CSV table of N, CA and C in Angstrom, one decimal:
chain,number,residue,atom,x,y,z
L,1,UNK,N,0.9,-1.2,0.0
L,1,UNK,CA,0.0,0.0,0.0
L,1,UNK,C,0.9,1.2,0.0
L,2,UNK,N,0.5,2.2,-0.7
L,2,UNK,CA,1.4,3.5,-0.8
L,2,UNK,C,1.3,4.3,0.5
L,3,UNK,N,2.4,5.0,0.7
L,3,UNK,CA,2.5,5.8,1.9
L,3,UNK,C,1.9,7.2,1.7
L,4,UNK,N,1.8,7.7,0.4
L,4,UNK,CA,1.2,9.0,0.2
L,4,UNK,C,-0.3,8.9,0.4
L,5,UNK,N,-0.8,9.8,1.1
L,5,UNK,CA,-2.2,9.7,1.6
L,5,UNK,C,-3.2,9.8,0.4
L,6,UNK,N,-3.0,10.7,-0.6
L,6,UNK,CA,-3.9,10.8,-1.7
L,6,UNK,C,-3.9,9.5,-2.6
L,7,UNK,N,-2.7,9.0,-2.8
L,7,UNK,CA,-2.6,7.7,-3.6
L,7,UNK,C,-3.2,6.5,-2.8
L,8,UNK,N,-3.1,6.6,-1.5
L,8,UNK,CA,-3.7,5.6,-0.6
L,8,UNK,C,-5.2,5.6,-0.7
L,9,UNK,N,-5.8,6.7,-0.8
L,9,UNK,CA,-7.2,6.8,-1.0
L,9,UNK,C,-7.7,6.3,-2.3
L,10,UNK,N,-6.9,6.5,-3.4
L,10,UNK,CA,-7.2,6.0,-4.7
L,10,UNK,C,-7.2,4.4,-4.6
L,11,UNK,N,-6.2,3.9,-4.0
L,11,UNK,CA,-6.1,2.4,-3.9
L,11,UNK,C,-7.3,1.9,-3.1
L,12,UNK,N,-7.7,2.6,-2.0
L,12,UNK,CA,-8.7,2.1,-1.2
L,12,UNK,C,-10.1,2.1,-1.9
L,13,UNK,N,-10.3,3.1,-2.8
L,13,UNK,CA,-11.5,3.1,-3.7
L,13,UNK,C,-11.4,2.0,-4.7
L,14,UNK,N,-10.2,1.7,-5.2
L,14,UNK,CA,-10.1,0.7,-6.3
L,14,UNK,C,-10.2,-0.7,-5.8
L,15,UNK,N,-10.0,-1.0,-4.5
L,15,UNK,CA,-10.1,-2.3,-3.9
L,15,UNK,C,-11.4,-2.4,-3.2
L,16,UNK,N,-12.4,-3.2,-3.8
L,16,UNK,CA,-13.7,-3.3,-3.2
L,16,UNK,C,-13.7,-4.3,-2.0
L,17,UNK,N,-13.1,-3.9,-0.9
L,17,UNK,CA,-13.1,-4.8,0.3
L,17,UNK,C,-13.6,-4.0,1.5
L,18,UNK,N,-14.5,-4.5,2.2
L,18,UNK,CA,-14.9,-3.9,3.4
L,18,UNK,C,-13.9,-4.1,4.6
L,19,UNK,N,-13.7,-3.0,5.3
L,19,UNK,CA,-12.9,-3.1,6.5
L,19,UNK,C,-13.7,-3.8,7.6
L,20,UNK,N,-13.1,-4.7,8.3
L,20,UNK,CA,-13.8,-5.4,9.3
L,20,UNK,C,-12.8,-5.6,10.5
L,21,UNK,N,-13.2,-6.4,11.5
L,21,UNK,CA,-12.4,-6.6,12.7
L,21,UNK,C,-11.0,-7.2,12.3
L,22,UNK,N,-11.1,-8.1,11.4
L,22,UNK,CA,-9.8,-8.8,11.0
L,22,UNK,C,-9.1,-8.2,9.9
L,23,UNK,N,-9.7,-7.1,9.2
L,23,UNK,CA,-9.0,-6.5,8.1
L,23,UNK,C,-9.1,-5.0,8.2
L,24,UNK,N,-8.0,-4.3,8.0
L,24,UNK,CA,-8.0,-2.8,8.0
L,24,UNK,C,-6.9,-2.4,6.9
L,25,UNK,N,-7.3,-1.4,6.1
L,25,UNK,CA,-6.3,-0.9,5.1
L,25,UNK,C,-5.1,-0.3,5.8
L,26,UNK,N,-5.3,0.2,7.0
L,26,UNK,CA,-4.2,0.9,7.7
L,26,UNK,C,-3.1,0.0,8.3
L,27,UNK,N,-3.4,-1.3,8.2
L,27,UNK,CA,-2.4,-2.3,8.7
L,27,UNK,C,-1.2,-2.3,7.9
L,28,UNK,N,0.0,-2.5,8.5
L,28,UNK,CA,1.2,-2.6,7.7
L,28,UNK,C,1.4,-3.9,7.0
L,29,UNK,N,0.5,-4.9,7.3
L,29,UNK,CA,0.6,-6.2,6.7
L,29,UNK,C,-0.3,-6.4,5.5
L,30,UNK,N,-1.0,-5.3,5.1
L,30,UNK,CA,-1.8,-5.4,3.9
L,30,UNK,C,-1.0,-5.3,2.6
L,31,UNK,N,-1.2,-6.3,1.7
L,31,UNK,CA,-0.5,-6.3,0.4
L,31,UNK,C,-1.5,-6.5,-0.7
L,32,UNK,N,-1.2,-6.0,-1.9
L,32,UNK,CA,-2.0,-6.3,-3.0
L,32,UNK,C,-1.2,-7.1,-4.0
L,33,UNK,N,-1.7,-8.2,-4.5
L,33,UNK,CA,-0.9,-9.0,-5.4
L,33,UNK,C,-0.9,-8.5,-6.8
L,34,UNK,N,-0.1,-9.0,-7.7
L,34,UNK,CA,0.1,-8.5,-9.0
L,34,UNK,C,-1.0,-8.8,-10.0
L,35,UNK,N,-2.0,-9.7,-9.5
L,35,UNK,CA,-3.1,-10.0,-10.4
L,35,UNK,C,-4.1,-8.8,-10.5
L,36,UNK,N,-4.0,-7.9,-9.6
L,36,UNK,CA,-4.8,-6.7,-9.6
L,36,UNK,C,-4.3,-5.6,-10.5
L,37,UNK,N,-3.1,-5.7,-11.1
L,37,UNK,CA,-2.5,-4.7,-11.9
L,37,UNK,C,-2.3,-5.2,-13.3
L,38,UNK,N,-2.3,-4.2,-14.2
L,38,UNK,CA,-2.0,-4.5,-15.6
L,38,UNK,C,-0.5,-4.9,-15.8
L,39,UNK,N,-0.2,-5.8,-16.7
L,39,UNK,CA,1.2,-6.2,-16.8
L,39,UNK,C,2.1,-5.1,-17.2
L,40,UNK,N,1.6,-4.0,-17.8
L,40,UNK,CA,2.5,-2.9,-18.1
L,40,UNK,C,2.7,-2.0,-16.9
L,41,UNK,N,2.0,-2.2,-15.8
L,41,UNK,CA,2.2,-1.4,-14.6
L,41,UNK,C,3.3,-1.9,-13.8
L,42,UNK,N,3.8,-3.1,-14.1
L,42,UNK,CA,4.8,-3.8,-13.3
L,42,UNK,C,6.2,-3.8,-14.0
L,43,UNK,N,7.2,-3.3,-13.4
L,43,UNK,CA,8.6,-3.3,-13.9
L,43,UNK,C,9.3,-4.6,-13.6
L,44,UNK,N,9.6,-5.4,-14.5
L,44,UNK,CA,10.2,-6.7,-14.3
L,44,UNK,C,11.7,-6.8,-14.7
L,45,UNK,N,12.1,-5.7,-15.4
L,45,UNK,CA,13.5,-5.7,-15.9
L,45,UNK,C,14.1,-4.4,-15.6
L,46,UNK,N,15.5,-4.4,-15.6
L,46,UNK,CA,16.2,-3.1,-15.5
L,46,UNK,C,16.8,-2.9,-16.9
L,47,UNK,N,16.5,-1.7,-17.4
L,47,UNK,CA,16.9,-1.4,-18.8
L,47,UNK,C,17.9,-0.2,-18.6
L,48,UNK,N,19.1,-0.4,-19.3
L,48,UNK,CA,20.1,0.7,-19.2
L,48,UNK,C,21.0,0.5,-20.5
L,49,UNK,N,21.8,1.6,-20.7
L,49,UNK,CA,22.8,1.6,-21.8
L,49,UNK,C,24.2,1.3,-21.3
L,50,UNK,N,24.8,0.3,-22.0
L,50,UNK,CA,26.2,0.0,-21.6
L,50,UNK,C,27.0,0.0,-22.9
L,51,UNK,N,28.0,0.9,-23.0
L,51,UNK,CA,28.8,1.0,-24.2
L,51,UNK,C,28.0,1.3,-25.4
L,52,UNK,N,27.0,2.0,-25.3
L,52,UNK,CA,26.1,2.3,-26.5
L,52,UNK,C,25.1,1.2,-26.8
L,53,UNK,N,25.1,0.1,-26.1
L,53,UNK,CA,24.1,-0.9,-26.4
L,53,UNK,C,23.1,-1.0,-25.3
L,54,UNK,N,21.8,-1.2,-25.7
L,54,UNK,CA,20.7,-1.3,-24.7
L,54,UNK,C,20.8,-2.7,-24.0
L,55,UNK,N,20.9,-2.7,-22.7
L,55,UNK,CA,21.0,-3.9,-22.0
L,55,UNK,C,19.7,-4.0,-21.0
L,56,UNK,N,19.1,-5.2,-21.0
L,56,UNK,CA,18.0,-5.5,-20.2
L,56,UNK,C,18.2,-6.7,-19.3
L,57,UNK,N,18.2,-6.4,-18.0
L,57,UNK,CA,18.4,-7.5,-17.0
L,57,UNK,C,17.2,-7.7,-16.2
L,58,UNK,N,16.8,-9.0,-15.9
L,58,UNK,CA,15.6,-9.2,-15.0
L,58,UNK,C,15.9,-8.7,-13.6
L,59,UNK,N,14.8,-8.2,-13.0
L,59,UNK,CA,14.9,-7.7,-11.6
L,59,UNK,C,14.7,-8.9,-10.7
L,60,UNK,N,15.3,-8.8,-9.5
L,60,UNK,CA,15.1,-9.8,-8.5
L,60,UNK,C,13.6,-9.8,-8.0
L,61,UNK,N,13.1,-8.6,-7.7
L,61,UNK,CA,11.7,-8.5,-7.3
L,61,UNK,C,11.0,-7.5,-8.3
L,62,UNK,N,9.9,-7.9,-8.7
L,62,UNK,CA,9.1,-7.0,-9.6
L,62,UNK,C,8.8,-5.7,-8.8
L,63,UNK,N,8.7,-4.6,-9.5
L,63,UNK,CA,8.5,-3.3,-8.9
L,63,UNK,C,7.3,-2.6,-9.6
L,64,UNK,N,6.5,-1.9,-8.9
L,64,UNK,CA,5.3,-1.2,-9.4
L,64,UNK,C,5.7,0.1,-9.9
L,65,UNK,N,5.3,0.5,-11.1
L,65,UNK,CA,5.5,1.9,-11.6
L,65,UNK,C,4.9,2.9,-10.7
L,66,UNK,N,5.5,4.1,-10.6
L,66,UNK,CA,5.0,5.1,-9.7
L,66,UNK,C,3.6,5.6,-10.2
L,67,UNK,N,2.7,5.9,-9.2
L,67,UNK,CA,1.4,6.4,-9.4
L,67,UNK,C,0.4,5.4,-10.1
L,68,UNK,N,0.6,4.2,-10.0
L,68,UNK,CA,-0.3,3.2,-10.5
L,68,UNK,C,-1.3,2.7,-9.5
L,69,UNK,N,-2.5,2.4,-9.9
L,69,UNK,CA,-3.5,2.0,-8.9
L,69,UNK,C,-4.0,0.6,-9.4
L,70,UNK,N,-4.5,-0.2,-8.5
L,70,UNK,CA,-5.1,-1.5,-8.9
L,70,UNK,C,-6.2,-1.3,-9.8
L,71,UNK,N,-6.3,-2.2,-10.8
L,71,UNK,CA,-7.4,-2.1,-11.9
L,71,UNK,C,-8.3,-3.3,-11.9
L,72,UNK,N,-7.9,-4.4,-11.5
L,72,UNK,CA,-8.6,-5.7,-11.7
L,72,UNK,C,-9.0,-6.3,-10.4
L,73,UNK,N,-10.2,-6.9,-10.3
L,73,UNK,CA,-10.6,-7.6,-9.1
L,73,UNK,C,-11.3,-8.9,-9.6
L,74,UNK,N,-10.9,-10.0,-9.0
L,74,UNK,CA,-11.5,-11.3,-9.4
L,74,UNK,C,-13.0,-11.4,-9.0
L,75,UNK,N,-13.3,-10.8,-7.9
L,75,UNK,CA,-14.7,-10.9,-7.4
L,75,UNK,C,-15.7,-10.1,-8.2
L,76,UNK,N,-15.3,-9.2,-9.0
L,76,UNK,CA,-16.2,-8.3,-9.8
L,76,UNK,C,-16.4,-8.9,-11.2
L,77,UNK,N,-17.5,-8.5,-11.8
L,77,UNK,CA,-17.7,-8.9,-13.2
L,77,UNK,C,-16.7,-8.2,-14.1
L,78,UNK,N,-16.5,-8.7,-15.2
L,78,UNK,CA,-15.5,-8.2,-16.1
L,78,UNK,C,-15.8,-6.7,-16.6
L,79,UNK,N,-17.1,-6.4,-16.7
L,79,UNK,CA,-17.4,-5.0,-17.1
L,79,UNK,C,-17.2,-4.0,-16.0
L,80,UNK,N,-17.0,-4.4,-14.8
L,80,UNK,CA,-16.7,-3.4,-13.7
L,80,UNK,C,-15.3,-3.0,-13.6
L,81,UNK,N,-14.4,-3.9,-14.1
L,81,UNK,CA,-13.0,-3.6,-14.0
L,81,UNK,C,-12.6,-2.6,-15.2
L,82,UNK,N,-11.6,-1.8,-15.0
L,82,UNK,CA,-11.2,-0.8,-16.0
L,82,UNK,C,-9.8,-1.2,-16.5
L,83,UNK,N,-9.8,-1.8,-17.7
L,83,UNK,CA,-8.5,-2.2,-18.3
L,83,UNK,C,-7.8,-0.9,-18.7
L,84,UNK,N,-6.5,-1.0,-18.7
L,84,UNK,CA,-5.7,0.2,-19.0
L,84,UNK,C,-5.7,0.3,-20.6
L,85,UNK,N,-5.9,1.5,-21.1
L,85,UNK,CA,-5.9,1.6,-22.6
L,85,UNK,C,-4.5,1.3,-23.1
L,86,UNK,N,-4.5,0.7,-24.2
L,86,UNK,CA,-3.2,0.4,-24.9
L,86,UNK,C,-2.5,1.6,-25.2
L,87,UNK,N,-1.2,1.7,-24.9
L,87,UNK,CA,-0.4,2.9,-25.3
L,87,UNK,C,-0.2,3.0,-26.8
L,88,UNK,N,-0.2,4.2,-27.3
L,88,UNK,CA,0.0,4.3,-28.7
L,88,UNK,C,1.5,4.0,-29.0
L,89,UNK,N,1.7,3.3,-30.1
L,89,UNK,CA,3.0,2.9,-30.5
L,89,UNK,C,3.6,4.1,-31.3
L,90,UNK,N,4.9,4.3,-31.1
L,90,UNK,CA,5.5,5.4,-31.8
L,90,UNK,C,6.1,4.9,-33.1
L,91,UNK,N,5.5,5.4,-34.2
L,91,UNK,CA,5.9,4.9,-35.5
L,91,UNK,C,6.9,5.9,-36.1
L,92,UNK,N,7.8,5.3,-36.9
L,92,UNK,CA,8.7,6.2,-37.7
L,92,UNK,C,7.9,7.0,-38.7
L,93,UNK,N,8.3,8.2,-38.9
L,93,UNK,CA,7.6,9.0,-39.9
L,93,UNK,C,7.6,8.3,-41.3
L,94,UNK,N,6.5,8.4,-41.9
L,94,UNK,CA,6.4,7.7,-43.2
L,94,UNK,C,7.1,8.6,-44.3
L,95,UNK,N,7.9,7.9,-45.0
L,95,UNK,CA,8.6,8.6,-46.1
L,95,UNK,C,7.7,8.7,-47.3
L,96,UNK,N,7.6,9.9,-47.8
L,96,UNK,CA,6.7,10.1,-48.9
L,96,UNK,C,7.4,9.5,-50.2
L,97,UNK,N,6.5,8.8,-50.9
L,97,UNK,CA,7.0,8.2,-52.1
L,97,UNK,C,7.4,9.3,-53.1
L,98,UNK,N,8.4,9.1,-53.8
L,98,UNK,CA,8.8,10.1,-54.8
L,98,UNK,C,7.9,10.0,-56.0
L,99,UNK,N,7.4,11.2,-56.4
L,99,UNK,CA,6.5,11.2,-57.5
L,99,UNK,C,7.4,11.1,-58.8
L,100,UNK,N,7.0,10.3,-59.7
L,100,UNK,CA,7.9,10.3,-60.9
L,100,UNK,C,7.8,11.6,-61.6
L,101,UNK,N,8.9,12.1,-62.1
L,101,UNK,CA,8.9,13.3,-62.8
L,101,UNK,C,8.2,13.2,-64.1
L,102,UNK,N,7.5,14.2,-64.4
L,102,UNK,CA,6.6,14.1,-65.6
L,102,UNK,C,7.5,13.9,-66.8
L,103,UNK,N,7.0,13.2,-67.8
L,103,UNK,CA,7.8,13.1,-69.0
L,103,UNK,C,7.7,14.5,-69.7
L,104,UNK,N,8.9,15.0,-69.9
L,104,UNK,CA,9.0,16.3,-70.5
L,104,UNK,C,8.5,16.3,-71.9
L,105,UNK,N,7.5,17.0,-72.2
L,105,UNK,CA,7.0,17.0,-73.5
L,105,UNK,C,7.3,18.3,-74.1
L,106,UNK,N,7.8,18.3,-75.3
L,106,UNK,CA,8.1,19.5,-76.1
L,106,UNK,C,6.8,20.1,-76.5
L,107,UNK,N,6.5,21.3,-76.1
L,107,UNK,CA,5.3,22.0,-76.5
L,107,UNK,C,5.7,23.1,-77.6
L,108,UNK,N,5.0,23.0,-78.6
L,108,UNK,CA,5.3,24.0,-79.7
L,108,UNK,C,4.6,25.3,-79.4
L,109,UNK,N,5.4,26.3,-79.2
L,109,UNK,CA,4.9,27.6,-78.9
L,109,UNK,C,4.7,28.4,-80.2
L,110,UNK,N,3.4,28.8,-80.5
L,110,UNK,CA,3.2,29.5,-81.8
L,110,UNK,C,3.9,30.8,-81.8
L,111,UNK,N,4.4,31.2,-82.9
L,111,UNK,CA,5.0,32.5,-83.1
L,111,UNK,C,4.0,33.6,-82.9
L,112,UNK,N,4.2,34.4,-81.9
L,112,UNK,CA,3.2,35.5,-81.7
L,112,UNK,C,3.7,36.7,-82.4
L,113,UNK,N,2.8,37.6,-82.9
L,113,UNK,CA,3.2,38.8,-83.5
L,113,UNK,C,3.9,39.7,-82.4
L,114,UNK,N,4.8,40.5,-82.8
L,114,UNK,CA,5.6,41.3,-81.9
L,114,UNK,C,4.7,42.3,-81.1
L,115,UNK,N,3.6,42.7,-81.7
L,115,UNK,CA,2.7,43.6,-81.0
L,115,UNK,C,2.0,43.0,-79.8
L,116,UNK,N,1.8,41.7,-79.8
L,116,UNK,CA,1.1,41.0,-78.7
L,116,UNK,C,2.1,40.5,-77.6
L,117,UNK,N,3.4,40.6,-77.9
L,117,UNK,CA,4.4,40.1,-76.9
L,117,UNK,C,4.4,41.1,-75.7
L,118,UNK,N,4.5,40.5,-74.5
L,118,UNK,CA,4.6,41.3,-73.3
L,118,UNK,C,6.0,42.0,-73.2
L,119,UNK,N,6.2,42.5,-72.1
L,119,UNK,CA,7.5,43.2,-71.8
L,119,UNK,C,8.6,42.2,-71.7
L,120,UNK,N,8.3,41.0,-71.1
L,120,UNK,CA,9.3,40.0,-71.0
L,120,UNK,C,8.9,38.7,-71.7
L,121,UNK,N,9.8,38.1,-72.5
L,121,UNK,CA,9.5,36.9,-73.3
L,121,UNK,C,9.2,35.8,-72.3
L,122,UNK,N,9.8,35.7,-71.2
L,122,UNK,CA,9.5,34.6,-70.2
L,122,UNK,C,8.0,34.6,-69.8
L,123,UNK,N,7.4,35.8,-69.7
L,123,UNK,CA,6.0,35.9,-69.3
L,123,UNK,C,5.1,35.3,-70.4
L,124,UNK,N,5.4,35.6,-71.6
L,124,UNK,CA,4.7,35.0,-72.7
L,124,UNK,C,4.8,33.5,-72.8
L,125,UNK,N,6.0,33.0,-72.6
L,125,UNK,CA,6.3,31.6,-72.6
L,125,UNK,C,5.5,30.9,-71.5
L,126,UNK,N,5.5,31.5,-70.3
L,126,UNK,CA,4.8,30.9,-69.2
L,126,UNK,C,3.3,30.9,-69.5
L,127,UNK,N,2.8,31.9,-70.1
L,127,UNK,CA,1.4,32.0,-70.4
L,127,UNK,C,1.0,31.0,-71.4
L,128,UNK,N,1.9,30.7,-72.4
L,128,UNK,CA,1.6,29.7,-73.4
L,128,UNK,C,1.7,28.3,-72.9
L,129,UNK,N,2.4,28.1,-71.8
L,129,UNK,CA,2.5,26.8,-71.1
L,129,UNK,C,1.5,26.6,-70.1
L,130,UNK,N,0.7,27.7,-69.8
L,130,UNK,CA,-0.3,27.6,-68.7
L,130,UNK,C,0.3,27.4,-67.3
L,131,UNK,N,1.4,28.0,-67.1
L,131,UNK,CA,2.0,27.9,-65.7
L,131,UNK,C,1.5,29.1,-65.0
L,132,UNK,N,0.9,28.9,-63.8
L,132,UNK,CA,0.4,30.0,-63.0
L,132,UNK,C,1.1,29.9,-61.7
L,133,UNK,N,1.8,31.0,-61.3
L,133,UNK,CA,2.4,31.1,-60.0
L,133,UNK,C,2.7,32.6,-59.7
L,134,UNK,N,3.3,32.8,-58.5
L,134,UNK,CA,3.5,34.2,-58.2
L,134,UNK,C,4.7,34.7,-59.0
L,135,UNK,N,5.7,33.9,-59.4
L,135,UNK,CA,6.7,34.3,-60.2
L,135,UNK,C,6.6,33.6,-61.6
L,136,UNK,N,6.2,34.4,-62.6
L,136,UNK,CA,5.9,33.9,-63.9
L,136,UNK,C,7.1,33.7,-64.8
L,137,UNK,N,8.2,33.3,-64.2
L,137,UNK,CA,9.4,33.2,-65.1
L,137,UNK,C,9.7,31.7,-65.3
L,138,UNK,N,10.1,31.4,-66.5
L,138,UNK,CA,10.5,30.1,-66.9
L,138,UNK,C,12.0,30.0,-67.1
L,139,UNK,N,12.9,30.7,-66.8
L,139,UNK,CA,14.3,30.6,-67.0
L,139,UNK,C,14.7,30.3,-68.4
L,140,UNK,N,15.8,30.8,-68.9
L,140,UNK,CA,16.2,30.6,-70.2
L,140,UNK,C,16.6,29.1,-70.5
L,141,UNK,N,16.9,28.4,-69.4
L,141,UNK,CA,17.2,27.0,-69.6
L,141,UNK,C,16.1,26.1,-70.2
L,142,UNK,N,14.8,26.6,-69.9
L,142,UNK,CA,13.7,25.8,-70.4
L,142,UNK,C,13.4,26.1,-71.8
L,143,UNK,N,13.8,27.2,-72.3
L,143,UNK,CA,13.4,27.7,-73.7
L,143,UNK,C,14.4,27.3,-74.7
L,144,UNK,N,13.9,26.7,-75.8
L,144,UNK,CA,14.7,26.4,-76.9
L,144,UNK,C,13.9,26.6,-78.2
L,145,UNK,N,14.3,27.6,-79.0
L,145,UNK,CA,13.7,27.8,-80.3
L,145,UNK,C,12.2,27.4,-80.4
L,146,UNK,N,11.3,28.2,-79.9
L,146,UNK,CA,9.9,28.1,-79.9
L,146,UNK,C,9.4,26.8,-79.3
L,147,UNK,N,10.2,26.1,-78.5
L,147,UNK,CA,9.7,24.9,-77.8
L,147,UNK,C,10.0,25.2,-76.3
L,148,UNK,N,9.1,24.7,-75.5
L,148,UNK,CA,9.2,25.0,-74.0
L,148,UNK,C,8.9,23.7,-73.3
L,149,UNK,N,9.7,23.3,-72.4
L,149,UNK,CA,9.6,22.1,-71.7
L,149,UNK,C,8.8,22.4,-70.4
L,150,UNK,N,7.6,21.8,-70.3
L,150,UNK,CA,6.7,22.1,-69.2
L,150,UNK,C,6.9,21.1,-68.1
L,151,UNK,N,6.8,21.6,-66.9
L,151,UNK,CA,7.0,20.7,-65.7
L,151,UNK,C,5.6,20.4,-65.1
L,152,UNK,N,5.5,19.3,-64.4
L,152,UNK,CA,4.3,19.1,-63.7
L,152,UNK,C,4.1,20.1,-62.6
L,153,UNK,N,2.9,20.3,-62.2
L,153,UNK,CA,2.6,21.3,-61.1
L,153,UNK,C,3.2,20.7,-59.8
L,154,UNK,N,3.1,19.4,-59.6
L,154,UNK,CA,3.6,18.9,-58.4
L,154,UNK,C,5.2,19.0,-58.3
L,155,UNK,N,5.8,18.8,-59.5
L,155,UNK,CA,7.3,18.9,-59.5
L,155,UNK,C,7.7,20.3,-59.3
L,156,UNK,N,6.9,21.3,-59.9
L,156,UNK,CA,7.2,22.7,-59.7
L,156,UNK,C,7.0,23.1,-58.2
L,157,UNK,N,6.0,22.6,-57.6
L,157,UNK,CA,5.7,23.0,-56.2
L,157,UNK,C,6.8,22.4,-55.3
L,158,UNK,N,7.3,21.2,-55.6
L,158,UNK,CA,8.4,20.6,-54.9
L,158,UNK,C,9.7,21.4,-55.0
L,159,UNK,N,10.0,21.8,-56.2
L,159,UNK,CA,11.2,22.6,-56.4
L,159,UNK,C,11.1,23.9,-55.7
L,160,UNK,N,9.9,24.6,-55.8
L,160,UNK,CA,9.7,25.8,-55.1
L,160,UNK,C,9.9,25.6,-53.6
L,161,UNK,N,9.4,24.6,-53.0
L,161,UNK,CA,9.6,24.3,-51.6
L,161,UNK,C,11.0,24.1,-51.2
L,162,UNK,N,11.7,23.3,-52.1
L,162,UNK,CA,13.2,23.1,-51.8
L,162,UNK,C,14.0,24.4,-51.9
L,163,UNK,N,13.6,25.2,-52.9
L,163,UNK,CA,14.3,26.5,-53.1
L,163,UNK,C,14.1,27.4,-51.9
L,164,UNK,N,12.9,27.4,-51.4
L,164,UNK,CA,12.5,28.2,-50.2
L,164,UNK,C,13.3,27.7,-49.0
L,165,UNK,N,13.4,26.4,-48.8
L,165,UNK,CA,14.2,25.9,-47.7
L,165,UNK,C,15.6,26.2,-47.8
L,166,UNK,N,16.2,26.1,-49.0
L,166,UNK,CA,17.6,26.4,-49.2
L,166,UNK,C,17.9,27.9,-48.9
L,167,UNK,N,16.9,28.7,-49.4
L,167,UNK,CA,17.1,30.2,-49.2
L,167,UNK,C,17.1,30.5,-47.7
L,168,UNK,N,16.2,29.8,-46.9
L,168,UNK,CA,16.1,30.1,-45.5
L,168,UNK,C,17.4,29.6,-44.8
L,169,UNK,N,17.9,28.4,-45.2
L,169,UNK,CA,19.2,27.9,-44.7
L,169,UNK,C,20.3,28.9,-45.0
L,170,UNK,N,20.4,29.4,-46.2
L,170,UNK,CA,21.4,30.4,-46.6
L,170,UNK,C,21.3,31.6,-45.7
L,171,UNK,N,20.1,32.1,-45.5
L,171,UNK,CA,20.0,33.3,-44.6
L,171,UNK,C,20.5,33.0,-43.2
L,172,UNK,N,20.2,31.8,-42.7
L,172,UNK,CA,20.7,31.5,-41.3
L,172,UNK,C,22.2,31.4,-41.3
L,173,UNK,N,22.8,30.8,-42.3
L,173,UNK,CA,24.2,30.7,-42.4
L,173,UNK,C,24.9,32.1,-42.5
L,174,UNK,N,24.3,33.0,-43.3
L,174,UNK,CA,24.8,34.3,-43.4
L,174,UNK,C,24.8,35.1,-42.1
L,175,UNK,N,23.7,34.9,-41.4
L,175,UNK,CA,23.6,35.6,-40.1
L,175,UNK,C,24.6,35.0,-39.1
L,176,UNK,N,24.8,33.7,-39.1
L,176,UNK,CA,25.8,33.1,-38.2
L,176,UNK,C,27.2,33.6,-38.6
L,177,UNK,N,27.5,33.7,-39.9
L,177,UNK,CA,28.8,34.2,-40.4
L,177,UNK,C,29.0,35.6,-40.0
L,178,UNK,N,28.0,36.4,-40.1
L,178,UNK,CA,28.1,37.8,-39.7
L,178,UNK,C,28.4,37.9,-38.2
L,179,UNK,N,27.8,37.1,-37.4
L,179,UNK,CA,28.0,37.1,-35.9
L,179,UNK,C,29.5,36.7,-35.6
L,180,UNK,N,30.0,35.7,-36.4
L,180,UNK,CA,31.4,35.3,-36.2
L,180,UNK,C,32.4,36.4,-36.6
L,181,UNK,N,32.1,37.1,-37.6
L,181,UNK,CA,33.0,38.2,-38.0
L,181,UNK,C,33.1,39.3,-37.0
L,182,UNK,N,32.0,39.6,-36.3
L,182,UNK,CA,32.0,40.7,-35.4
L,182,UNK,C,32.7,40.4,-34.1
């Protein structure tokens, strides 16, 4: 029985036994057996790290985890006992499957009259390719003699995300370098 008064009251409520002349919860001889606890409430091994390896040794005496209360009683019906909910297992984060890059199709860009061309040829090429984004530039590497290689929207979004992450990392490195120079 626990020595902390609040925990002792929890145990007293969890054990449905009447105090009588021959039995009292306050007696130092009162014990609760392991059948009244969930198997996960009892520590049966000592786990520690030795030279970087996890080592598990059996304990001489099983020990109860702190703040655990009895949950099971043989004299009660099964629906009166409160089984401990199963703990959630920690799973490794799921790696996203790589999306196959789109087959780059050469799109024939019709020759536009010079009066309808915008101020930047990259804007017209992006409009002809139906690429919509905040930056409407397609770089000169994409353009070859009236042909434009279009990227999938997912691939473009991935590249934008990677570019943004690299830009943030570069900014952090530059601030750290500036601090080191001062």
